Short mmCIF file of C-alpha atoms in Angstrom, two decimals:
data_model
loop_
_atom_site.label_atom_id
_atom_site.label_comp_id
_atom_site.label_asym_id
_atom_site.label_seq_id
_atom_site.Cartn_x
_atom_site.Cartn_y
_atom_site.Cartn_z
CA MET E 1 311.90 257.15 -56.36
CA ASP E 2 310.99 258.17 -53.30
CA ILE E 3 313.69 259.48 -51.15
CA GLU E 4 313.47 261.19 -47.73
CA LEU E 5 315.42 264.64 -48.18
CA ARG E 6 317.48 265.79 -45.22
CA GLU E 7 316.99 269.24 -44.00
CA GLU E 8 320.09 270.85 -46.17
CA ASP E 9 318.51 268.83 -48.89
CA LEU E 10 315.04 270.48 -48.51
CA ALA E 11 317.03 273.82 -48.30
CA PHE E 12 318.86 273.42 -51.42
CA GLN E 13 315.40 272.30 -52.93
CA GLN E 14 313.74 275.94 -52.05
CA GLU E 15 317.05 277.43 -53.50
CA VAL E 16 316.23 275.70 -57.00
CA ARG E 17 312.93 276.43 -57.00
CA ASP E 18 313.15 280.10 -56.11
CA PHE E 19 316.04 280.41 -58.95
CA LEU E 20 313.73 278.60 -61.24
CA THR E 21 310.86 281.14 -60.45
CA GLN E 22 312.82 283.70 -60.77
CA HIS E 23 314.77 282.87 -64.20
CA ALA E 24 313.23 280.22 -66.08
CA PRO E 25 311.06 281.67 -69.04
CA LYS E 26 307.48 281.98 -68.32
CA ASN E 27 306.29 280.13 -71.25
CA SER E 28 307.57 278.27 -73.98
CA SER E 29 307.19 281.19 -76.42
CA GLU E 30 310.00 282.59 -74.31
CA LEU E 31 312.66 280.00 -75.15
CA TRP E 32 314.54 281.02 -77.64
CA SER E 33 314.13 284.96 -76.67
CA LYS E 34 315.17 284.22 -72.91
CA ARG E 35 317.99 281.63 -74.13
CA ASN E 36 320.59 284.14 -73.33
CA ASP E 37 319.17 285.27 -70.22
CA TRP E 38 318.96 281.89 -69.29
CA PHE E 39 322.23 280.94 -69.27
CA LYS E 40 323.55 283.79 -67.91
CA ALA E 41 321.99 283.05 -64.82
CA LEU E 42 322.88 279.67 -64.54
CA LYS E 43 326.84 280.62 -64.90
CA GLU E 44 326.26 283.67 -62.30
CA LYS E 45 324.52 281.20 -59.80
CA GLY E 46 327.39 278.65 -60.64
CA TRP E 47 325.10 276.33 -62.15
CA ASP E 48 325.75 276.29 -65.42
CA CYS E 49 328.38 273.23 -65.55
CA PRO E 50 326.59 270.97 -62.53
CA LYS E 51 328.41 267.79 -63.77
CA TRP E 52 331.77 269.24 -63.83
CA PRO E 53 334.16 268.87 -60.93
CA VAL E 54 334.88 271.88 -58.63
CA GLU E 55 338.28 272.22 -59.61
CA PHE E 56 336.94 273.08 -62.88
CA GLY E 57 334.47 275.41 -61.98
CA GLY E 58 331.48 273.01 -61.21
CA PRO E 59 329.60 273.17 -57.88
CA GLY E 60 330.55 269.91 -56.28
CA TRP E 61 326.71 268.63 -55.69
CA THR E 62 325.90 265.57 -54.07
CA PRO E 63 323.93 263.00 -56.04
CA VAL E 64 321.14 264.31 -54.23
CA GLN E 65 321.49 267.51 -55.33
CA HIS E 66 321.75 266.42 -58.87
CA TYR E 67 318.64 264.55 -58.14
CA ILE E 68 317.14 267.69 -56.80
CA TRP E 69 318.22 269.49 -60.00
CA ASP E 70 317.20 267.25 -62.30
CA LYS E 71 313.38 266.65 -60.73
CA GLU E 72 312.73 270.23 -60.28
CA THR E 73 313.97 271.51 -63.93
CA CYS E 74 311.54 268.63 -65.56
CA ASN E 75 308.60 270.92 -64.37
CA TYR E 76 309.39 273.83 -66.32
CA SER E 77 310.47 274.41 -70.35
CA LEU E 78 313.84 275.33 -70.23
CA PRO E 79 315.95 276.68 -73.15
CA PRO E 80 317.78 273.29 -74.69
CA GLU E 81 321.26 272.84 -74.37
CA LEU E 82 323.70 271.37 -76.90
CA PRO E 83 325.49 268.74 -74.57
CA PHE E 84 328.73 267.89 -76.99
CA GLY E 85 330.65 270.70 -75.40
CA LYS E 86 329.87 270.29 -71.81
CA VAL E 87 328.54 266.93 -71.38
CA MET E 88 330.42 264.86 -73.91
CA LEU E 89 334.06 266.91 -74.74
CA ALA E 90 334.87 268.82 -71.54
CA PRO E 91 335.04 265.59 -69.32
CA ILE E 92 337.16 264.24 -71.88
CA LEU E 93 339.70 267.23 -72.10
CA MET E 94 339.26 267.39 -68.23
CA ARG E 95 340.85 264.02 -67.94
CA TYR E 96 343.34 263.74 -70.71
CA GLY E 97 343.64 267.29 -72.35
CA SER E 98 346.98 268.90 -71.16
CA LYS E 99 347.19 271.99 -69.70
CA GLU E 100 347.01 274.12 -72.97
CA GLN E 101 343.83 272.39 -74.19
CA ILE E 102 341.94 272.89 -70.76
CA GLU E 103 343.20 276.85 -70.96
CA ARG E 104 341.96 277.10 -74.04
CA PHE E 105 338.63 275.22 -74.78
CA LEU E 106 337.16 274.73 -71.35
CA PRO E 107 336.26 278.81 -71.33
CA ASP E 108 334.76 278.73 -74.21
CA ILE E 109 332.88 275.56 -73.96
CA ARG E 110 331.63 276.52 -70.54
CA ASP E 111 330.70 280.12 -71.64
CA ASN E 112 328.66 278.74 -74.74
CA LYS E 113 330.77 280.87 -77.12
CA VAL E 114 331.92 277.54 -79.08
CA ASN E 115 329.53 274.32 -80.27
CA TRP E 116 331.10 270.79 -80.88
CA CYS E 117 329.88 268.00 -82.56
CA GLN E 118 330.13 264.27 -83.02
CA GLY E 119 331.62 263.18 -86.46
CA TYR E 120 331.28 259.63 -87.36
CA SER E 121 333.23 257.63 -90.09
CA GLU E 122 331.97 254.14 -91.08
CA PRO E 123 334.55 253.21 -94.12
CA GLY E 124 332.24 250.85 -96.64
CA ALA E 125 328.98 251.40 -94.87
CA GLY E 126 327.34 253.32 -97.21
#
C-alpha cells in the first residue's frame, strides 16, 4: 500500500525508527537474552499495548500510526510476544469484564506476568 504520510506521521515514523535503533535486539541471537529489556522499553515508552484504547493505557495511535509501526517493526527480528493475553483476552475483558476483573487481570497481562491460552473442547470429535 502506498500512502502519502503527513508531516506528523513522518515525525512519528522517525520516532519509531529511533526507538527501534536504540532498543531492538541487534541480531536474532539476542532475541531471548534481550527479551525482557525489549518489553521494558516498550512499556516505558507506552507502546507495549498498541491496540489498547487510551482509557486502558494504550497509546491512542491513529490507523496510520499503526501502519507505520507494523511496517517499521517488520524490518527487525523482535522478541515474540504471546498474543493471547494482550490481543485476545484483554479486549474481551475491556468490553465485558467487571470493574473487579479489569483491575485484577489487566495490569498483569500488560506486565507479561501471566500468560493466557485458548483451550478447545470438541466433544465427539476425537
